Coordinates of C-alpha atoms in Angstrom, one line a residue:
Chain A
M7 CA 8.7 48.5 19.9
E8 CA 8.5 45.9 21.8
Q9 CA 9.6 42.2 20.2
P10 CA 6.9 39.8 20.6
Q11 CA 7.0 37.2 23.3
L12 CA 7.9 33.8 21.6
G13 CA 6.7 30.2 22.6
N14 CA 3.5 31.3 24.6
G15 CA 0.3 30.9 22.7
G16 CA 0.7 28.4 19.9
A17 CA -1.7 26.2 18.1
E18 CA -3.7 25.7 21.5
A19 CA -4.3 29.6 21.6
V20 CA -5.3 29.7 18.2
L21 CA -7.8 26.9 18.0
N22 CA -9.3 28.0 21.8
L23 CA -9.2 31.5 21.0
E24 CA -11.8 32.7 23.2
P25 CA -14.7 35.2 22.3
S26 CA -14.0 39.0 22.4
S27 CA -10.3 38.2 22.5
S28 CA -7.3 38.3 20.1
I29 CA -3.7 36.9 19.3
S30 CA -0.6 38.0 17.4
I31 CA 0.2 35.6 14.3
A32 CA 4.0 36.0 13.7
Y33 CA 6.6 34.0 12.0
H34 CA 8.1 31.6 14.1
S35 CA 11.8 32.1 15.2
L36 CA 12.6 28.9 13.2
F37 CA 10.1 29.5 10.6
G38 CA 11.4 28.5 7.2
P39 CA 10.8 25.9 4.3
H40 CA 11.1 23.0 6.1
D41 CA 11.2 20.4 3.6
D42 CA 11.2 17.8 6.3
L43 CA 7.9 18.6 7.4
I44 CA 5.0 16.8 5.3
L45 CA 1.3 16.9 5.7
L46 CA -0.5 13.7 4.8
E47 CA -4.2 13.6 4.7
L48 CA -5.6 10.4 5.8
D49 CA -8.9 8.7 6.6
E50 CA -9.9 8.8 10.2
K51 CA -10.3 4.9 10.3
L52 CA -6.4 4.7 9.5
L53 CA -5.4 6.7 12.4
P54 CA -5.2 3.6 14.9
D55 CA -2.9 1.8 12.2
I56 CA -0.4 4.9 12.0
L57 CA -0.4 5.9 15.7
Q58 CA 0.2 2.1 16.4
Q59 CA 3.3 2.5 13.9
R60 CA 1.7 -0.5 11.8
I61 CA 2.3 1.7 8.6
T62 CA 5.3 1.8 6.4
L63 CA 6.2 3.2 3.1
R64 CA 7.7 1.3 0.3
G65 CA 9.2 2.0 -3.1
Q66 CA 11.9 1.7 -5.5
P67 CA 13.4 4.7 -6.8
D68 CA 11.9 4.3 -10.1
E69 CA 8.2 4.0 -8.7
D70 CA 5.9 6.2 -6.9
A71 CA 5.9 5.7 -3.6
V72 CA 3.4 3.7 -1.8
L73 CA 1.8 3.4 1.6
Y74 CA 1.0 0.2 3.5
T75 CA -0.9 -0.8 6.5
G76 CA -1.3 -4.5 7.2
S77 CA -3.6 -5.3 4.6
K78 CA -4.0 -2.6 2.1
T79 CA -2.0 -0.8 -0.6
Y80 CA -2.2 3.0 -0.9
G81 CA -0.7 5.1 -3.9
I82 CA 0.5 8.7 -2.3
K83 CA -0.1 11.5 -4.4
F84 CA 0.9 15.1 -3.7
V85 CA -1.8 17.8 -4.0
G86 CA -0.8 21.1 -4.4
N87 CA -2.6 24.4 -2.5
S88 CA -2.8 27.6 -3.9
N89 CA -3.7 28.9 -0.7
S90 CA -1.5 29.8 1.7
A91 CA -1.7 27.5 4.7
L92 CA 0.1 28.7 7.9
L93 CA 1.2 26.0 10.2
I94 CA 1.0 26.6 13.7
P95 CA 2.5 24.1 16.1
P96 CA 1.6 23.8 19.8
S97 CA 3.7 26.4 21.8
D98 CA 5.4 23.2 23.5
Q99 CA 6.2 21.4 20.3
T100 CA 9.9 20.2 21.3
E101 CA 11.2 20.0 17.8
F102 CA 10.9 23.8 17.5
C103 CA 12.0 25.0 20.8
E104 CA 15.1 26.8 20.5
N105 CA 16.0 26.4 24.0
S106 CA 14.2 25.2 27.2
L107 CA 13.1 28.4 28.1
D108 CA 10.8 28.8 25.3
C109 CA 9.0 25.5 25.9
K110 CA 8.6 26.1 29.7
R111 CA 7.3 29.5 29.6
K112 CA 4.2 30.2 31.4
D113 CA 1.8 32.3 30.1
D114 CA 2.2 35.6 31.7
D115 CA 0.5 37.7 29.0
Q116 CA -2.8 37.8 28.6
Q117 CA -2.3 37.4 24.7
G118 CA 0.3 35.3 23.3
V119 CA 2.0 35.1 20.1
A120 CA 1.1 32.0 17.8
S121 CA 4.1 31.3 15.4
V122 CA 4.0 29.9 12.1
I123 CA 6.5 27.4 11.2
K124 CA 6.1 26.9 8.0
V125 CA 3.6 27.7 4.9
A126 CA 2.8 24.4 3.5
P127 CA 2.6 24.0 -0.2
G128 CA 0.0 21.3 -0.1
N129 CA -0.3 18.1 1.2
M130 CA 0.2 14.2 0.3
E131 CA -3.2 12.3 -0.4
L132 CA -3.8 8.3 -0.5
V133 CA -5.5 6.7 -3.1
E134 CA -6.1 3.1 -2.5
V135 CA -4.6 0.9 -5.2
A136 CA -4.5 -2.6 -6.1
P137 CA -1.2 -4.4 -5.2
R138 CA 1.0 -4.7 -7.8
L139 CA 1.6 -8.5 -7.6
D140 CA 2.7 -9.2 -11.1
K141 CA 6.4 -8.8 -10.0
L142 CA 6.0 -11.2 -7.4
K143 CA 5.5 -13.8 -9.9
L144 CA 8.4 -12.6 -12.3
L145 CA 10.6 -12.6 -9.3
L146 CA 9.9 -16.1 -8.4
S147 CA 10.0 -17.4 -12.0
E148 CA 13.8 -16.5 -12.3
N149 CA 14.7 -19.6 -10.4
P150 CA 11.9 -22.0 -10.1
Y151 CA 13.0 -24.9 -8.0
T152 CA 13.6 -28.2 -10.0
F153 CA 14.4 -31.6 -9.4
Q154 CA 18.1 -30.7 -10.0
E155 CA 18.2 -29.1 -6.6
D156 CA 16.7 -32.2 -5.3
L157 CA 19.7 -34.0 -6.3
E158 CA 22.4 -31.2 -5.3
M159 CA 21.5 -31.2 -1.6
E160 CA 20.9 -33.3 1.2
D161 CA 20.2 -30.7 3.5
L162 CA 17.5 -28.2 2.3
E163 CA 18.2 -25.7 5.1
V164 CA 21.9 -25.0 3.4
V165 CA 21.5 -23.3 0.2
E166 CA 24.8 -23.3 -1.4
K167 CA 23.9 -21.5 -4.5
G168 CA 24.9 -17.8 -4.5
N169 CA 22.2 -15.4 -3.4
T170 CA 21.5 -13.7 -6.4
G171 CA 18.1 -14.5 -8.1
L172 CA 16.7 -15.9 -5.0
Y173 CA 14.4 -14.0 -2.6
K174 CA 13.6 -14.3 1.3
W175 CA 10.5 -12.7 2.7
D176 CA 12.2 -9.5 3.3
D177 CA 13.6 -9.1 -0.1
L178 CA 10.3 -9.3 -1.5
V179 CA 8.4 -7.0 0.8
E180 CA 11.4 -4.4 -0.3
K181 CA 10.7 -5.1 -4.2
V182 CA 6.9 -6.1 -4.3
Q183 CA 4.4 -3.4 -4.1
A184 CA 2.1 -4.9 -1.7
S185 CA 1.0 -5.0 1.9
D186 CA 2.1 -7.9 4.0
E187 CA -1.4 -9.5 3.8
E188 CA -1.6 -9.2 0.4
L189 CA 2.0 -10.5 -0.4
R190 CA 1.3 -13.6 1.8
S191 CA -1.7 -14.4 0.0
E192 CA -0.2 -13.8 -3.4
L193 CA 2.4 -16.5 -2.3
Q194 CA -0.2 -18.7 -1.5
A195 CA -2.1 -18.3 -5.0
L196 CA 1.4 -19.1 -6.8
S197 CA 1.9 -22.2 -4.6
A198 CA 5.0 -20.9 -3.6
V199 CA 6.9 -22.5 -1.0
E200 CA 9.5 -21.6 1.5
I201 CA 12.8 -23.5 1.0
G202 CA 15.7 -23.0 3.3
G203 CA 14.4 -19.4 3.9
Y204 CA 14.0 -18.3 0.2
W205 CA 10.7 -18.3 -1.2
R206 CA 10.4 -20.6 -4.5
I207 CA 7.9 -21.6 -7.1
V208 CA 8.5 -25.4 -8.1
D209 CA 8.7 -26.3 -11.6
V210 CA 5.5 -27.5 -12.7
K211 CA 7.4 -30.8 -14.3
H212 CA 8.8 -31.6 -10.9
M213 CA 5.3 -31.1 -9.3
D214 CA 3.8 -33.5 -11.6
T215 CA 6.5 -35.9 -10.8
I216 CA 5.7 -35.8 -7.1
L217 CA 2.1 -36.0 -7.7
R218 CA 2.2 -39.0 -9.9
M219 CA 4.5 -40.7 -7.2
L220 CA 1.7 -40.1 -4.6
F221 CA -1.0 -41.7 -6.9
H222 CA 1.4 -44.6 -7.4
N223 CA 2.1 -45.0 -3.8
S224 CA -1.6 -44.6 -3.0
V225 CA -2.5 -47.3 -5.4
I226 CA 0.2 -49.6 -4.0
N227 CA -0.4 -49.0 -0.5
D228 CA -4.4 -48.6 -1.0
W229 CA -4.9 -45.4 0.4
S230 CA -7.9 -43.2 -0.1
L231 CA -7.4 -40.1 -1.9
D232 CA -9.9 -38.4 0.3
A233 CA -7.9 -39.6 3.4
L234 CA -4.7 -39.6 3.2
N235 CA -2.4 -39.7 6.2
E236 CA -0.1 -36.9 6.1
D237 CA 2.9 -38.8 7.8
E238 CA 2.5 -41.8 5.9
V239 CA 2.4 -40.1 2.3
V240 CA 5.5 -37.7 3.4
S241 CA 7.5 -40.2 4.7
M242 CA 6.8 -42.7 1.7
L243 CA 7.5 -39.6 -0.5
E244 CA 10.7 -38.9 1.4
S245 CA 12.0 -42.8 0.8
D246 CA 11.8 -42.3 -2.5
G247 CA 14.1 -39.4 -2.4
Y248 CA 11.9 -36.4 -2.4
P249 CA 12.6 -33.8 0.3
H250 CA 10.2 -33.7 3.3
K251 CA 9.5 -30.1 2.4
L252 CA 8.4 -30.7 -1.1
A253 CA 6.0 -33.6 -0.2
H254 CA 4.5 -31.3 2.2
H255 CA 4.1 -28.7 -0.5
C256 CA 2.4 -31.3 -2.8
L257 CA -0.3 -31.8 -0.4
H258 CA -0.8 -28.3 0.2
V259 CA -1.0 -27.5 -3.7
Y260 CA -3.2 -30.4 -4.5
G261 CA -5.2 -31.1 -1.4
N262 CA -6.7 -30.1 1.7
K263 CA -6.5 -30.4 5.0
V264 CA -9.3 -32.5 6.7
D265 CA -9.7 -32.4 10.6
E266 CA -7.2 -34.2 12.6
N267 CA -8.2 -37.6 13.1
L268 CA -6.7 -39.3 16.5
G269 CA -3.7 -36.9 16.4
R270 CA -2.9 -37.6 12.8
Q271 CA -3.2 -34.8 10.1
V272 CA -5.3 -35.9 7.1
W273 CA -5.6 -34.6 3.8
K274 CA -8.1 -34.7 1.0
L275 CA -7.1 -34.5 -2.7
D276 CA -8.9 -31.5 -4.1
E277 CA -10.7 -33.0 -7.7
R278 CA -10.4 -29.8 -9.2
R279 CA -6.9 -28.8 -8.6
V280 CA -5.7 -32.2 -9.8
C281 CA -8.0 -32.4 -12.8
V282 CA -6.7 -28.9 -13.8
H283 CA -3.5 -29.9 -13.6
F284 CA -3.7 -33.0 -16.0
A285 CA -5.8 -30.8 -18.5
R286 CA -2.7 -28.3 -18.2
E287 CA -0.3 -31.2 -19.1
I288 CA -2.2 -32.1 -22.2
L289 CA -2.4 -28.8 -23.3
K290 CA 1.0 -27.6 -22.7
E291 CA 2.4 -28.5 -26.2
G292 CA -0.9 -26.4 -27.9
K293 CA -4.3 -26.7 -29.0
R294 CA -6.1 -29.8 -29.4
K295 CA -9.2 -31.0 -31.0
M296 CA -11.9 -31.0 -28.0
E297 CA -12.9 -34.6 -28.6
S298 CA -9.4 -35.6 -28.5
F299 CA -8.5 -33.6 -25.4
M300 CA -11.6 -35.2 -23.5
K301 CA -10.8 -38.7 -24.1
E302 CA -7.1 -38.2 -23.2
W303 CA -8.0 -35.8 -19.9
M304 CA -10.6 -38.8 -18.7
Q305 CA -7.7 -41.5 -19.2
K306 CA -5.4 -39.4 -17.2
I307 CA -7.4 -38.5 -14.2
P308 CA -6.7 -40.9 -11.3
E309 CA -8.9 -43.3 -10.3
G310 CA -12.0 -42.4 -8.1
M311 CA -12.0 -38.7 -9.5
Q312 CA -14.5 -37.3 -11.9
A313 CA -13.6 -34.4 -14.6
S314 CA -16.0 -32.2 -15.7
F315 CA -15.6 -29.3 -18.1
D316 CA -16.6 -26.5 -16.0
M317 CA -13.5 -27.0 -13.9
L318 CA -11.6 -25.5 -16.7
E319 CA -13.2 -22.2 -16.1
G320 CA -10.4 -19.5 -16.4
E321 CA -8.0 -21.9 -17.6
V322 CA -8.9 -22.8 -21.3
L323 CA -10.6 -20.9 -24.6
T324 CA -12.2 -22.7 -27.0
E325 CA -12.6 -21.7 -30.7
R326 CA -14.5 -23.2 -33.5
L327 CA -12.5 -23.8 -36.9
G328 CA -14.5 -24.8 -39.3
V329 CA -17.0 -27.7 -38.2
E330 CA -14.3 -28.6 -35.2
T331 CA -14.1 -27.1 -31.7
W332 CA -10.5 -26.8 -30.7
I333 CA -9.6 -26.1 -27.2
R334 CA -5.9 -24.4 -25.8
A335 CA -4.6 -23.3 -22.3
F336 CA -5.4 -19.8 -21.5
S337 CA -4.9 -19.1 -17.9
V338 CA -6.5 -15.8 -16.5
S339 CA -4.8 -15.7 -13.5
S340 CA -1.6 -15.1 -15.4
L341 CA -2.8 -12.3 -17.3
P342 CA -1.1 -9.0 -15.9
S343 CA -3.0 -7.4 -13.5
S344 CA -3.4 -3.9 -15.3
P345 CA -6.4 -3.7 -17.4
A346 CA -4.7 -2.1 -20.4
E347 CA -2.1 -4.8 -20.8
R348 CA -4.9 -7.4 -20.1
F349 CA -6.8 -6.2 -23.1
S350 CA -4.0 -5.8 -25.1
I351 CA -3.1 -9.7 -24.6
L352 CA -6.7 -10.8 -25.3
F353 CA -6.8 -8.7 -28.5
R354 CA -3.8 -10.1 -29.4
E355 CA -4.8 -13.5 -29.0
R356 CA -8.0 -13.1 -31.0
P357 CA -9.1 -9.7 -32.9
K358 CA -12.8 -9.9 -32.0
W359 CA -14.4 -11.6 -29.2
E360 CA -18.1 -12.4 -28.4
W361 CA -20.1 -12.3 -25.5
K362 CA -20.5 -15.8 -25.1
D363 CA -16.7 -16.4 -25.0
F364 CA -16.6 -14.4 -21.6
V365 CA -19.2 -16.3 -20.3
F366 CA -16.6 -18.9 -20.0
L367 CA -13.8 -16.6 -18.5
P368 CA -15.8 -15.0 -15.7
S369 CA -12.6 -14.6 -13.8
L370 CA -11.3 -12.2 -16.4
F371 CA -13.4 -9.7 -14.7
L372 CA -11.9 -9.4 -11.5
L373 CA -9.7 -6.7 -12.1
P374 CA -8.1 -4.1 -10.1
F375 CA -10.4 -1.2 -9.0
S376 CA -9.4 1.3 -11.8
C377 CA -11.3 -0.6 -14.6
S378 CA -14.7 0.2 -14.9
Y379 CA -17.5 -2.2 -16.4
S380 CA -18.2 0.4 -19.0
Q381 CA -14.6 -0.2 -20.4
V382 CA -15.2 -3.9 -20.5
V383 CA -18.7 -3.4 -22.2
F384 CA -17.0 -0.9 -24.8
F385 CA -14.1 -3.7 -25.6
S386 CA -16.5 -6.5 -26.0
L387 CA -18.8 -4.4 -28.5
V388 CA -15.9 -4.8 -31.3
Chain B
M14 CA 13.2 0.8 -0.1
Q15 CA 11.4 0.8 3.1
I16 CA 10.5 3.7 5.5
R17 CA 8.7 2.9 8.9
V18 CA 6.1 5.6 9.9
K19 CA 6.6 6.3 13.3
C20 CA 4.8 8.0 16.1
K21 CA 5.9 8.9 19.7
C22 CA 2.5 10.0 20.8
G23 CA 0.1 7.2 20.8
E24 CA -3.2 7.5 20.0
G25 CA -5.1 10.3 21.6
K26 CA -2.1 12.2 22.4
C27 CA -1.0 13.6 19.4
P28 CA -0.2 17.2 19.5
E29 CA -3.0 19.1 17.7
W30 CA -1.5 21.9 15.0
A31 CA -3.5 24.8 13.8
V32 CA -3.8 26.3 10.3
V33 CA -4.4 29.4 9.3
E34 CA -5.3 29.5 5.6
L35 CA -5.8 32.6 3.5
Q36 CA -6.2 32.9 -0.4
G37 CA -3.4 34.6 -1.9
V38 CA 0.0 34.8 -0.5
V39 CA 1.4 36.7 2.6
E40 CA 4.4 39.0 1.4
A41 CA 6.7 41.2 3.4
Q42 CA 7.9 44.2 2.5
P43 CA 11.5 43.6 0.7
S44 CA 13.4 44.9 3.1
F45 CA 12.3 42.3 5.5
Q46 CA 12.4 39.2 3.1
D47 CA 15.5 37.9 4.6
R48 CA 14.8 38.4 8.3
L49 CA 11.1 37.1 8.6
Q50 CA 11.7 35.4 11.9
N51 CA 9.8 36.4 14.7
L52 CA 8.2 39.0 12.4
E53 CA 4.4 39.6 13.0
I54 CA 2.1 38.9 10.4
G55 CA -1.0 40.3 11.7
V56 CA -3.8 39.8 14.4
L57 CA -6.5 37.1 14.9
C58 CA -9.5 38.2 16.4
R59 CA -12.7 36.4 17.5
P60 CA -15.2 39.0 18.1
S61 CA -18.1 36.8 19.2
S62 CA -19.0 33.5 20.5
Q63 CA -19.4 32.0 16.8
P64 CA -16.5 30.5 15.6
V65 CA -16.3 33.5 13.1
Y66 CA -12.7 35.1 13.0
T67 CA -11.0 38.3 11.5
F68 CA -7.5 38.5 10.5
K69 CA -5.8 41.8 10.2
V70 CA -2.9 41.8 8.1
G71 CA -1.3 45.1 7.3
Y72 CA -4.0 47.5 6.1
H73 CA -6.5 44.6 5.3
E74 CA -8.9 42.8 7.2
L75 CA -10.2 39.3 6.4
T76 CA -13.1 37.5 7.8
G77 CA -13.2 33.7 8.2
S78 CA -14.3 30.7 10.2
K79 CA -13.0 27.6 12.0
V80 CA -14.0 24.6 10.1
A81 CA -13.2 20.7 10.7
L82 CA -11.4 19.3 8.3
K83 CA -13.0 16.5 6.2
K84 CA -10.1 14.3 7.0
P85 CA -7.6 15.0 9.7
M86 CA -4.1 15.5 8.6
L87 CA -0.7 14.4 9.9
V88 CA 2.1 16.4 10.2
L89 CA 5.4 14.0 9.6
Q90 CA 8.8 14.7 9.7
K91 CA 11.3 13.1 7.7
T92 CA 14.5 12.3 9.4
K93 CA 17.5 10.4 8.5
R94 CA 19.2 7.9 10.8
T95 CA 22.6 8.8 11.2
G96 CA 23.4 5.6 13.5
T97 CA 25.9 3.1 13.0
G98 CA 25.7 1.4 9.3
D99 CA 24.0 -1.6 8.4
T100 CA 26.0 -4.8 8.4
D101 CA 23.5 -6.5 6.2
V102 CA 24.8 -8.1 2.9
G103 CA 22.8 -7.8 -0.1
T104 CA 20.2 -5.5 -1.5
D105 CA 20.6 -1.9 -0.9
T106 CA 19.7 -0.9 2.3
N107 CA 21.0 2.6 2.9
S108 CA 17.6 3.5 2.1
S109 CA 16.3 2.4 5.4
N110 CA 17.8 5.2 7.1
V111 CA 15.1 7.6 6.2
E112 CA 12.2 7.7 9.0
L113 CA 9.2 9.4 9.0
Q114 CA 7.7 10.4 12.4
V115 CA 4.2 11.6 13.2
I116 CA 4.8 14.8 15.2
G117 CA 1.0 16.2 15.2
I118 CA -2.5 16.0 13.8
I119 CA -4.6 18.7 12.3
R120 CA -8.3 18.7 12.5
H121 CA -9.3 22.0 12.1
R122 CA -8.5 25.0 9.9
I123 CA -9.2 28.9 10.2
L124 CA -10.1 29.5 6.9
F125 CA -10.4 33.1 5.1
K126 CA -11.9 33.5 2.1
T127 CA -13.3 36.8 1.5
R128 CA -11.9 39.8 -0.3
P129 CA -9.4 41.4 2.2
K130 CA -11.4 44.6 3.4
P131 CA -9.2 47.9 3.3
L132 CA -8.8 49.4 6.7
I133 CA -8.7 53.2 6.1
S134 CA -9.3 54.9 9.5
K135 CA -7.4 52.9 12.0
P136 CA -5.3 55.1 14.4
Q137 CA -2.8 52.5 14.7
P138 CA -2.4 50.3 11.6
A139 CA -0.6 47.2 12.4
V140 CA 1.8 47.8 9.8
K141 CA 3.4 44.5 8.4
E142 CA 7.2 45.6 8.5
K143 CA 6.9 46.8 12.1
A144 CA 7.3 43.9 15.0
S145 CA 4.9 45.5 17.0
A146 CA 3.5 44.2 20.1
P147 CA -0.3 43.5 19.6
G148 CA -2.5 45.9 21.5
A149 CA -6.0 44.6 22.6
V150 CA -8.0 45.3 19.3
A151 CA -11.0 43.3 19.9
S152 CA -12.9 46.4 20.7
N153 CA -11.8 48.4 17.9
Q154 CA -13.4 46.5 15.3
T155 CA -16.2 47.5 13.1
A156 CA -18.2 44.7 11.6

């Protein structure tokens, strides 16, 4: 009884088995459960990302693990296999050589032995998922930046406050199930700003104060809202006591950059964003009769801007009570991202919906992948 | 908790592993359960130039073929980094000691789906529990 040779053969011998030849399959000298070996099935198109080390797995202990490429998020699922999958590594796989001799052994025999290191019980699969970005808003809303902080510190780069409840980029990456790109774009959507290394949502009242100051200054200095000079605006706001960072942020939130003019950065205020800001302000206290709302809204809008009702798409709900139409704030973008939660909130608002109500909330339908349109139709038939 | 997926191999150089897949379970005789290492399981043959294979395990012969996987599979090895402790203050960082290393890729498997055919009249049965040297078996085969 001869002991089979170890080490020569391997995966390459199995895969390249010539016609009219054979090879012995044996248990590897290091055969075992090897729970540290995991099989992961993935699309060919993700291979470059993984091979260039651009992929990370993230997850909190109480959440399922999630895989991220730079731009997308995938859930990881284990799929069992009732077959016996005998895994055979290449003969020179360094992790499984008992000594250097095994690896360097020449192929003296006509046949080698292909050694099975493990029987795989199954593999991991990837399922593309929508990023769970709700958590980001939750985290950043714990400590919105208010005017108090403006007063408390001269230098925004020094954060005296304790670290709890404030999050840097790395903290957010740890805690939020989203790829870097998705995270960045959500921070943008939330109008978050990085202050002293921490990402913050600025309290709406505070933003309102800064915005009004900006209008006030434009009137005094006869600035055009379509062509605001960044340096002028920022220095004027700074002299009014607002931090440089926030002045900048205000332009960012309510305006758009326009091409540089002779080396000076120019901004144009975005009509829609400004008008929506004032609409939200009016409806903050509760619902209003349509006529009264429209009148106040038109008054609040700055000179030179035009407000139109379709700007409020996705931001308000209207309902008829008797002969009158009422309007109130209802931000679709604040709805949770899971379809079940979204519909539960909608139905709590109102037990019955008509199709025409949805006409004014088209952005409601931008749901994560798992919601099918048939689900939507079913609910709207109630 | 964040785990980086690392790969030493670089594109195009990932070692390719092989998989021999059978329906059911391979079992060794009870007396050998504890010392499977180096034990021969069976003999894999390729009788012709077709990607058709036979696998003789004990007194049975299986027939199968080499198929390409619809999606490649990566072989990952989970390791715990034992280095010096992190000096990071704040949120838990002990989880960042786990690493996943890509150590191989699987693109094909040799899949056996047929019922095992009993081999009755073989002169030298490749008995499971014996670790015998594989003889040249290609010529013995009956289709």
